[in-house]
Coordinates of C-alpha atoms in Angstrom, one line a residue:
X14 CA -43.2 -65.9 55.4
X15 CA -39.4 -65.7 54.8
X16 CA -39.7 -69.3 53.0
X17 CA -42.4 -67.8 51.0
X18 CA -40.4 -64.8 49.9
X19 CA -37.4 -67.0 49.0
X20 CA -39.7 -67.9 45.9
X21 CA -38.9 -64.8 43.9
X22 CA -35.8 -64.2 42.1
X23 CA -35.5 -60.6 43.4
X24 CA -34.3 -62.0 46.5
X25 CA -31.3 -63.4 44.6
X26 CA -30.4 -60.1 43.0
X27 CA -28.9 -56.7 44.7
X28 CA -30.9 -54.4 42.6
X29 CA -34.5 -55.2 42.9
X30 CA -37.5 -56.0 40.3
X31 CA -37.4 -52.5 38.9
X32 CA -33.7 -51.9 39.1
X33 CA -33.1 -54.0 35.8
X34 CA -32.1 -51.0 33.5
X35 CA -29.6 -49.6 36.1
X36 CA -28.1 -53.1 36.3
X37 CA -28.0 -53.1 32.7
X38 CA -26.0 -49.9 32.6
X39 CA -23.6 -50.9 35.6
X40 CA -23.0 -54.1 33.7
X41 CA -21.9 -52.3 30.3
X42 CA -20.1 -50.0 32.6
X43 CA -18.1 -53.2 34.1
X44 CA -17.8 -54.5 30.6
X45 CA -16.0 -51.1 29.3
X46 CA -13.8 -51.0 32.6
X47 CA -12.8 -54.6 31.8
X48 CA -12.2 -53.8 28.1
X49 CA -10.2 -50.6 29.0
X50 CA -7.9 -52.5 31.5
X51 CA -7.3 -55.1 28.5
X52 CA -6.4 -52.7 26.2
X53 CA -4.2 -50.5 28.5
X54 CA -2.2 -53.9 29.7
X55 CA -1.7 -54.5 26.0
X56 CA 0.0 -51.1 25.6
X57 CA 2.0 -51.6 28.3
X58 CA 3.5 -54.9 26.8
X59 CA 4.0 -52.9 23.5
X60 CA 5.7 -49.9 25.1
X61 CA 8.1 -52.0 27.4
X62 CA 11.0 -51.1 25.1
X63 CA 10.3 -47.4 25.7
X64 CA 9.1 -48.0 29.4
X65 CA 10.8 -44.8 30.9
X66 CA 9.4 -42.5 28.2
X67 CA 5.9 -43.8 28.1
X68 CA 5.0 -45.4 31.4
X69 CA 3.5 -42.1 32.8
X70 CA 1.1 -41.9 29.8
X71 CA -0.4 -45.2 30.5
X72 CA -0.8 -44.4 34.3
X73 CA -2.9 -41.5 33.4
X74 CA -5.0 -43.7 31.0
X75 CA -5.5 -46.2 33.5
X76 CA -6.5 -43.8 36.0
X77 CA -9.1 -42.7 33.6
X78 CA -10.3 -46.2 32.9
X79 CA -11.2 -46.5 36.6
X80 CA -12.9 -43.2 36.8
X81 CA -16.4 -44.1 37.6
X82 CA -16.1 -47.5 39.0
X83 CA -16.7 -48.1 42.7
X84 CA -15.1 -50.6 45.1
X85 CA -12.1 -52.1 46.2
X86 CA -11.1 -53.8 42.9
X87 CA -11.4 -50.3 41.2
X88 CA -9.0 -49.2 43.8
X89 CA -6.5 -51.9 43.2
X90 CA -6.2 -50.8 39.6
X91 CA -5.7 -47.2 40.7
X92 CA -2.8 -48.5 42.6
X93 CA -1.4 -50.1 39.5
X94 CA -1.3 -46.7 37.7
X95 CA 0.4 -45.3 40.9
X96 CA 3.0 -48.0 40.5
X97 CA 3.7 -47.3 37.0
X98 CA 4.9 -43.9 38.0
X99 CA 7.4 -45.5 40.2
X100 CA 9.0 -47.8 37.9
X101 CA 12.1 -47.2 36.0
X102 CA 12.5 -49.8 33.4
X103 CA 11.2 -53.5 32.4
X104 CA 12.6 -56.5 31.1
X105 CA 11.5 -57.8 27.5
X106 CA 10.0 -61.1 28.9
X107 CA 7.7 -58.9 30.6
X108 CA 6.2 -57.8 27.8
X109 CA 5.0 -61.4 26.6
X110 CA 3.6 -62.2 30.1
X111 CA 1.3 -59.1 30.0
X112 CA 0.1 -59.6 26.8
X113 CA -0.7 -63.3 27.1
X114 CA -1.6 -63.9 30.6
X115 CA -3.7 -60.6 31.2
X116 CA -4.5 -58.7 28.4
X117 CA -5.8 -61.6 25.9
X118 CA -7.8 -63.4 28.5
X119 CA -9.6 -60.0 29.7
X120 CA -10.6 -59.0 26.0
X121 CA -11.8 -62.7 25.4
X122 CA -14.0 -62.4 28.7
X123 CA -15.5 -59.1 27.3
X124 CA -16.5 -60.9 24.1
X125 CA -17.7 -64.0 25.7
X126 CA -19.8 -61.8 28.2
X127 CA -21.2 -59.5 25.4
X128 CA -22.6 -62.4 23.5
X129 CA -23.9 -64.0 26.5
X130 CA -25.7 -60.7 27.8
X131 CA -27.6 -60.3 24.5
X132 CA -30.2 -63.1 24.7
X133 CA -30.8 -62.3 28.5
X134 CA -31.7 -58.7 27.4
X135 CA -33.9 -59.8 24.6
X136 CA -35.7 -62.0 26.9
X137 CA -36.5 -58.8 29.0
X138 CA -37.3 -56.5 26.1
X139 CA -39.5 -59.1 24.3
X140 CA -41.6 -59.6 27.4
X141 CA -41.8 -56.0 28.2
X142 CA -43.3 -55.3 24.6
X143 CA -45.7 -58.1 25.3
X144 CA -46.9 -56.5 28.4
X145 CA -47.3 -53.4 26.5
X146 CA -49.2 -54.9 23.8
X147 CA -51.5 -56.6 26.2
X148 CA -51.9 -53.4 28.1
X149 CA -53.3 -51.7 25.1
X150 CA -55.5 -54.4 24.1
X151 CA -57.0 -54.4 27.8
X152 CA -57.5 -50.5 27.6
X153 CA -59.4 -50.8 24.1
X154 CA -61.4 -53.7 25.4
X155 CA -62.2 -51.6 28.5
X156 CA -63.2 -48.5 26.7
X157 CA -65.5 -50.7 24.1
X158 CA -67.1 -52.2 27.3
X159 CA -68.1 -48.8 28.9
X160 CA -69.2 -47.7 25.4
X161 CA -71.4 -50.6 24.9
X162 CA -72.6 -50.3 28.6
X163 CA -73.7 -46.6 28.0
X164 CA -75.4 -47.5 24.8
X165 CA -77.3 -50.2 26.6
X166 CA -78.5 -48.0 29.2
X167 CA -79.7 -45.6 26.5
X168 CA -81.5 -48.1 25.0
X169 CA -82.9 -49.5 28.1
X170 CA -84.3 -46.1 29.1
X171 CA -85.7 -45.4 25.6
X172 CA -87.4 -48.7 25.8
X173 CA -88.9 -48.4 28.9
X174 CA -90.1 -44.7 28.9
X175 CA -91.0 -43.9 25.2
X176 CA -93.3 -46.6 24.1
X177 CA -96.2 -44.2 24.4
X178 CA -98.0 -43.6 20.8
X179 CA -96.0 -46.1 19.1
X180 CA -97.1 -48.8 17.0
X181 CA -96.3 -52.5 17.9
X182 CA -93.9 -52.7 15.0
X183 CA -92.1 -49.7 16.3
X184 CA -92.1 -51.4 19.9
X185 CA -90.3 -54.3 18.2
X186 CA -87.8 -52.7 16.6
X187 CA -86.9 -51.0 19.7
X188 CA -86.7 -54.3 21.6
X189 CA -84.7 -56.1 18.9
X190 CA -82.2 -53.1 18.9
X191 CA -82.1 -53.3 22.8
X192 CA -81.3 -57.0 22.6
X193 CA -78.7 -56.4 20.1
X194 CA -77.0 -54.0 22.6
X195 CA -77.2 -56.5 25.3
X196 CA -75.5 -59.0 23.3
X197 CA -72.8 -56.7 22.5
X198 CA -72.3 -55.4 26.2
X199 CA -72.0 -59.4 27.2
X200 CA -69.6 -60.0 24.6
X201 CA -67.4 -56.9 25.3
X202 CA -67.7 -57.7 29.1
X203 CA -66.6 -61.1 28.5
X204 CA -63.5 -60.0 26.3
X205 CA -62.5 -57.5 28.9
X206 CA -62.3 -60.2 31.5
X207 CA -60.3 -62.4 29.2
X208 CA -58.0 -59.4 28.6
X209 CA -57.5 -58.3 32.2
X210 CA -56.4 -61.9 32.9
X211 CA -54.0 -62.2 30.0
X212 CA -52.6 -58.7 31.0
X213 CA -51.7 -59.9 34.6
X214 CA -50.3 -63.0 33.1
X215 CA -48.1 -60.8 30.9
X216 CA -47.1 -58.7 33.7
X217 CA -46.3 -61.5 35.9
X218 CA -44.1 -63.2 33.0
X219 CA -42.2 -59.6 32.6
X220 CA -41.5 -59.3 36.3
X221 CA -40.2 -63.0 36.4
X222 CA -37.9 -62.2 33.2
X223 CA -36.7 -59.2 34.8
X224 CA -35.9 -60.9 38.1
X225 CA -34.5 -63.8 36.1
X226 CA -32.6 -61.6 33.8
X227 CA -31.2 -59.5 36.7
X228 CA -29.9 -62.7 38.6
X229 CA -28.0 -63.9 35.3
X230 CA -26.4 -60.5 34.7
X231 CA -25.5 -60.3 38.1
X232 CA -23.8 -63.7 37.9
X233 CA -21.9 -62.6 34.7
X234 CA -20.6 -59.6 36.7
X235 CA -19.4 -61.6 39.4
X236 CA -17.5 -63.8 37.1
X237 CA -15.8 -60.5 35.5
X238 CA -15.2 -59.2 38.9
X239 CA -13.6 -62.5 40.0
X240 CA -11.3 -62.8 36.7
X241 CA -10.4 -59.2 37.2
X242 CA -9.4 -59.7 40.7
X243 CA -7.3 -62.8 39.4
X244 CA -5.7 -60.9 36.8
X245 CA -4.8 -58.1 39.1
X246 CA -3.0 -60.7 41.3
X247 CA -1.2 -62.1 38.3
X248 CA 0.1 -58.8 37.5
X249 CA 1.3 -58.6 40.9
X250 CA 3.2 -61.7 41.0
X251 CA 4.9 -60.9 37.6
X252 CA 6.1 -57.5 39.0
X253 CA 7.3 -59.2 42.2
X254 CA 9.3 -61.6 40.0
X255 CA 11.2 -58.8 38.4
X256 CA 13.7 -58.5 41.4
X257 CA 14.7 -56.4 44.3
X258 CA 14.4 -53.4 42.4
X259 CA 10.9 -53.5 42.3
X260 CA 10.1 -54.5 45.9
X261 CA 9.1 -51.2 47.0
X262 CA 6.5 -50.8 44.2
X263 CA 5.1 -54.3 44.3
X264 CA 4.7 -54.0 48.1
X265 CA 2.4 -51.0 47.9
X266 CA 0.4 -52.6 45.3
X267 CA 0.0 -55.8 47.2
X268 CA -1.7 -53.6 49.9
X269 CA -4.1 -52.9 47.4
X270 CA -4.4 -56.6 46.3
X271 CA -5.2 -57.8 49.6
X272 CA -7.8 -55.3 50.3
X273 CA -10.1 -56.3 47.4
X274 CA -13.5 -57.4 48.6
X275 CA -15.7 -58.4 45.9
X276 CA -18.8 -58.9 48.3
X277 CA -18.1 -55.8 49.5
X278 CA -17.9 -54.0 46.1
X279 CA -21.3 -55.5 45.1
X280 CA -22.9 -54.4 48.3
X281 CA -21.2 -50.7 47.6
X282 CA -22.6 -50.7 44.0
X283 CA -26.2 -52.1 45.3
X284 CA -26.2 -49.1 47.9
X285 CA -25.2 -46.4 45.7
X286 CA -27.0 -47.3 42.4
X287 CA -29.3 -50.2 43.3
X288 CA -33.3 -50.1 43.5
X289 CA -35.0 -51.2 46.4
X290 CA -38.1 -52.1 44.3
X291 CA -41.7 -51.1 44.5
X292 CA -44.4 -53.4 45.2
X293 CA -45.6 -54.9 42.0
X294 CA -48.7 -53.1 40.2
X295 CA -51.6 -55.2 39.6
X296 CA -54.3 -53.5 37.4
X297 CA -57.5 -54.7 38.7
X298 CA -60.9 -55.2 36.9
X299 CA -63.0 -52.2 36.8
X300 CA -66.8 -52.5 35.5
X301 CA -69.1 -49.9 34.2
X302 CA -71.9 -51.0 37.1
X303 CA -69.0 -50.6 39.7
X304 CA -68.8 -46.9 38.9
X305 CA -71.6 -44.7 40.8
X306 CA -70.7 -41.9 38.8
X307 CA -72.1 -43.4 35.7
X308 CA -76.0 -43.4 35.5
X309 CA -77.4 -46.8 35.6
X310 CA -80.8 -48.4 36.4
X311 CA -80.4 -49.6 40.0
X312 CA -81.6 -53.3 39.7
X313 CA -79.4 -53.5 36.3
X314 CA -76.5 -52.3 38.4
X315 CA -76.9 -54.6 41.0
X316 CA -77.6 -57.6 38.6
X317 CA -74.5 -56.6 36.6
X318 CA -72.1 -56.3 39.8
X319 CA -73.5 -59.8 41.0
X320 CA -72.7 -61.5 37.7
X321 CA -69.1 -60.1 38.0
X322 CA -68.7 -61.5 41.4
X323 CA -70.0 -64.8 40.3
X324 CA -67.5 -65.1 37.4
X325 CA -64.4 -64.0 39.9
X326 CA -65.5 -66.4 42.4
X327 CA -65.5 -69.1 39.9
X328 CA -62.1 -68.0 38.9
X329 CA -60.7 -68.0 42.3
X330 CA -61.9 -71.5 42.7
X331 CA -60.0 -72.3 39.7
X332 CA -57.0 -70.7 40.8
X333 CA -57.2 -72.3 44.2
X334 CA -57.3 -75.9 43.0
X335 CA -53.9 -75.0 40.9
X336 CA -52.6 -73.5 43.9
X337 CA -53.2 -76.9 45.8
X338 CA -51.4 -78.9 43.1
X339 CA -48.2 -76.8 42.9
X340 CA -47.9 -76.6 46.7
X341 CA -48.0 -80.3 46.9
X342 CA -45.3 -80.4 44.0
X343 CA -43.1 -77.8 45.9
X344 CA -43.4 -79.7 49.0
X345 CA -42.1 -83.1 47.2
X346 CA -39.4 -81.0 45.8
X347 CA -38.6 -79.7 49.2
X348 CA -38.3 -83.4 50.9
X349 CA -36.8 -84.8 47.9
X350 CA -34.5 -82.7 46.4
X351 CA -32.8 -85.1 44.0
X352 CA -36.5 -85.7 42.7
X353 CA -35.8 -83.0 39.8
X354 CA -33.2 -80.6 38.6
X355 CA -32.7 -77.1 40.0
X356 CA -34.5 -75.5 37.0
X357 CA -37.8 -77.8 37.8
X358 CA -37.6 -76.8 41.3
X359 CA -37.3 -72.9 40.5
X360 CA -40.1 -73.2 37.8
X361 CA -42.4 -75.0 40.5
X362 CA -41.5 -72.2 43.0
X363 CA -42.1 -69.4 40.4
X364 CA -45.4 -71.2 39.2
X365 CA -46.6 -70.9 42.9
X366 CA -45.9 -67.3 43.1
X367 CA -47.6 -66.8 39.7
X368 CA -50.6 -68.4 41.0
X369 CA -50.7 -66.4 44.3
X370 CA -50.5 -63.1 42.5
X371 CA -53.3 -64.2 40.1
X372 CA -55.2 -65.0 43.7
X373 CA -54.5 -61.8 44.9
X374 CA -55.7 -59.8 41.7
X375 CA -59.0 -61.9 41.3
X376 CA -59.7 -61.6 45.3
X377 CA -59.0 -57.7 45.2
X378 CA -61.2 -57.4 42.3
X379 CA -64.2 -59.5 43.9
X380 CA -63.8 -57.3 47.1
X381 CA -63.9 -54.1 45.3
X382 CA -67.0 -54.9 43.5
X383 CA -68.4 -56.9 46.4
X384 CA -68.1 -53.6 48.3
X385 CA -70.0 -51.3 45.9
X386 CA -72.9 -53.8 46.0
X387 CA -72.9 -53.9 49.8
X388 CA -72.9 -50.2 49.8
X389 CA -75.8 -50.1 47.3
X390 CA -77.9 -52.6 49.5
X391 CA -77.2 -50.7 52.7
X392 CA -75.3 -53.7 54.1
X393 CA -72.2 -53.2 56.5
X394 CA -68.9 -52.2 54.9
X395 CA -66.8 -55.0 53.9
X396 CA -63.2 -55.3 55.5
X397 CA -60.2 -56.8 53.6
X398 CA -56.3 -56.6 54.3
X399 CA -55.8 -55.4 50.6
X400 CA -58.2 -52.3 50.9
X401 CA -55.5 -50.0 52.0
X402 CA -53.4 -50.9 48.9
X403 CA -55.8 -50.4 46.4
X404 CA -55.6 -47.0 44.6
X405 CA -58.1 -45.7 41.8
X406 CA -57.4 -42.8 39.3
X407 CA -59.4 -41.5 36.2
X408 CA -58.3 -40.6 32.7
X409 CA -59.7 -37.8 30.7
X410 CA -62.5 -39.8 29.6
X411 CA -63.6 -40.4 33.4
X412 CA -62.7 -44.1 33.1
X413 CA -61.1 -45.4 36.3
X414 CA -58.2 -47.6 36.9
X415 CA -57.7 -49.5 39.8
X416 CA -54.1 -50.6 41.1
X417 CA -53.3 -53.2 43.8
X418 CA -49.9 -52.3 45.1
X419 CA -49.2 -55.1 47.6
X420 CA -45.8 -55.5 49.6
X421 CA -44.0 -58.6 48.7
X422 CA -44.7 -60.0 52.4
X423 CA -48.2 -59.6 52.3
X424 CA -48.5 -60.8 48.5
X425 CA -46.8 -64.0 49.4
X426 CA -48.8 -64.9 52.7
X427 CA -51.3 -66.9 50.5
X428 CA -54.3 -66.4 53.1
X429 CA -56.0 -63.1 53.5
X430 CA -58.9 -64.3 55.4
X431 CA -61.3 -63.1 52.9
X432 CA -64.3 -65.6 52.6
X433 CA -65.1 -65.2 48.9
X434 CA -67.5 -68.0 48.7
X435 CA -69.7 -66.5 51.7
X436 CA -69.5 -62.8 50.1
X437 CA -70.7 -64.0 46.9
X438 CA -73.5 -66.0 48.0
X439 CA -74.6 -63.3 50.0
X440 CA -74.3 -61.2 47.0
X441 CA -76.4 -63.2 44.8
X442 CA -79.2 -63.9 47.6
X443 CA -81.4 -61.1 46.0
X444 CA -80.3 -61.8 42.3
X445 CA -83.1 -61.8 39.9
X446 CA -83.2 -63.3 36.4
X447 CA -85.1 -61.0 34.1
X448 CA -82.8 -60.3 31.4
X449 CA -80.2 -62.0 29.4
X450 CA -77.5 -59.4 30.4
X451 CA -78.1 -60.3 33.9
X452 CA -77.3 -63.8 33.4
X453 CA -74.1 -65.0 35.3
X454 CA -71.2 -65.5 33.1
X455 CA -70.7 -69.2 32.0
X456 CA -67.6 -70.8 32.0
X457 CA -68.1 -72.0 28.5
X458 CA -68.8 -68.2 27.4
X459 CA -64.7 -67.6 28.1
X460 CA -63.5 -70.8 26.2
X461 CA -63.4 -71.1 22.4
X462 CA -64.3 -74.4 21.4
X463 CA -61.6 -76.4 19.1
X464 CA -61.6 -79.6 17.8
X465 CA -59.5 -81.8 20.3
X466 CA -56.4 -82.9 18.8
X467 CA -53.0 -84.4 20.6
X468 CA -50.3 -81.8 21.2
X469 CA -48.4 -84.4 23.4
X470 CA -48.4 -87.0 26.0
X471 CA -47.7 -87.1 29.7
X472 CA -47.4 -89.6 32.7
X473 CA -48.9 -89.3 36.2
X474 CA -46.8 -88.4 38.9
X475 CA -49.4 -88.6 41.5
X476 CA -52.9 -89.8 42.0
X477 CA -55.7 -87.3 41.1
X478 CA -59.5 -87.8 42.0
X479 CA -61.8 -85.8 40.1
X480 CA -64.1 -83.3 42.0
X481 CA -65.9 -81.7 39.2
X482 CA -67.6 -83.0 36.2
X483 CA -65.2 -81.6 33.6
X484 CA -62.2 -83.2 35.4
X485 CA -60.4 -86.2 34.6
X486 CA -59.0 -88.7 37.4
X487 CA -55.6 -90.0 37.1
X488 CA -53.5 -92.5 38.7
X489 CA -49.8 -92.7 39.1
X490 CA -48.3 -94.1 35.9
X491 CA -51.1 -93.4 33.7
X492 CA -50.3 -92.2 30.0
X493 CA -52.3 -89.3 29.0
X494 CA -52.9 -87.7 25.6
X495 CA -52.9 -84.0 26.0
X496 CA -55.2 -81.9 23.8
X497 CA -54.5 -78.4 25.6
X498 CA -52.2 -76.7 28.0
X499 CA -54.1 -74.1 29.5
X500 CA -52.6 -70.9 31.2
X501 CA -54.0 -71.5 34.7
X502 CA -51.9 -74.5 35.5
X503 CA -54.6 -77.2 34.0
X504 CA -54.4 -79.3 31.0
X505 CA -57.2 -81.0 29.0
X506 CA -56.4 -84.7 28.0
X507 CA -57.8 -88.2 27.3
X508 CA -57.4 -91.1 29.2
X509 CA -59.1 -94.5 28.0
X510 CA -61.6 -92.7 25.9
X511 CA -62.8 -90.2 28.5
X512 CA -61.7 -86.4 28.0
X513 CA -61.2 -83.9 31.0
X514 CA -58.9 -81.6 32.7
X515 CA -56.4 -82.2 35.1
X516 CA -53.3 -80.4 37.3
X517 CA -50.3 -79.9 35.0
X518 CA -48.3 -80.2 38.2
X519 CA -49.6 -83.6 38.9
X520 CA -47.8 -85.0 35.4
X521 CA -44.4 -84.8 33.5
X522 CA -44.3 -84.8 29.8
X523 CA -42.8 -87.7 28.0

């Protein structure tokens, strides 16, 4: 289990997944601290000729600059302020050394790190905006889905109970209207399912960028701390070279310098300001038929639930194939670390995490819907280890939102013991096909057809034997024309005139 937890970037940061904003504030404060120190040392250089008069003033500024900064490094600079109060005079050449060897490098460090931080923060902000947009689209589609479901129910009840005394023409009009409502319902259901998956993918991308950005910002701050510690030591050396008259002050400063512990400072900051990180929130699929508070014909309710279960099972089987391919690639990288660079290895491990999160999302949605169907059919209550981590709340319109909050160790186990195939087969055992709305979702209903065109080429790294009619068998060294790079880890391509899909983890782009 510890190996799986190492796949997340969050384990490399001290702040946790949800502490990015706190980390950003801390980094900014550290940058201001470094900038203030640089400015103060420059002033010290300028005022060397008037040392006795102005040194106390600079000491007070340095004390103020260190206010709010934690750790032994900040304590070291507070010791510098104390030493300033004890000094009586300074030679001219000290002014040049302070300016060229400490002040300017610190200022350059601040400027360089400010430029490096901007693209990192922009990356996280962009992914957050994308997630917000996807959630908005998902919510709109969900409401449309519920509206169409309600309209369809009203139409069906009107058709089944209000035909007495109506002409054949009126009946045909009613039937036609019901058909249109069923089509609208199926279309909205399909769009909602697609948007749910896109929103989940956007959430995973946002979490990945937050974790990655946190690690990068922490790396920058470690560099800043190391540089400031180095310049603190330089400051000590310069004072020591000024002669015996400064020995007493230098000894006091040296005690603070040797007490600097960067790792201890980081741990202290993480303990006082860090965020332990909450479990990721996965918004599950909620369907109209699943909610027993809404009025719906019993048979149509069962058929609608069965259709959702079938679609979710198909999605789970697709994700399982992708997981097997990525696991194989991660295994190759583990056995042969020199096979790919660190970025490629991190990419593969992160892709495996994303596949696991998607499978958890689909499996929890499947269990939730299957539990309702089991209750309707008076079957034994279903059990699942995710059950206690699922919470459902309702908005003002009564529309539910189910959220899965899995601890990281459970989310990355990869084997919940839930047999989605047997549960789905059992649920479909009594399914009757009497209405177009009751037909299972077909794979092609969730894919827009586009004329194939080559978007790139790739070379096979491993053999893959097709197990489905729409898959493409590949052999090591085969060159494949790529038509489409799907988000689920499968690509569509052509080899020797045959078109099909194959796992992206089995190939490399050329």
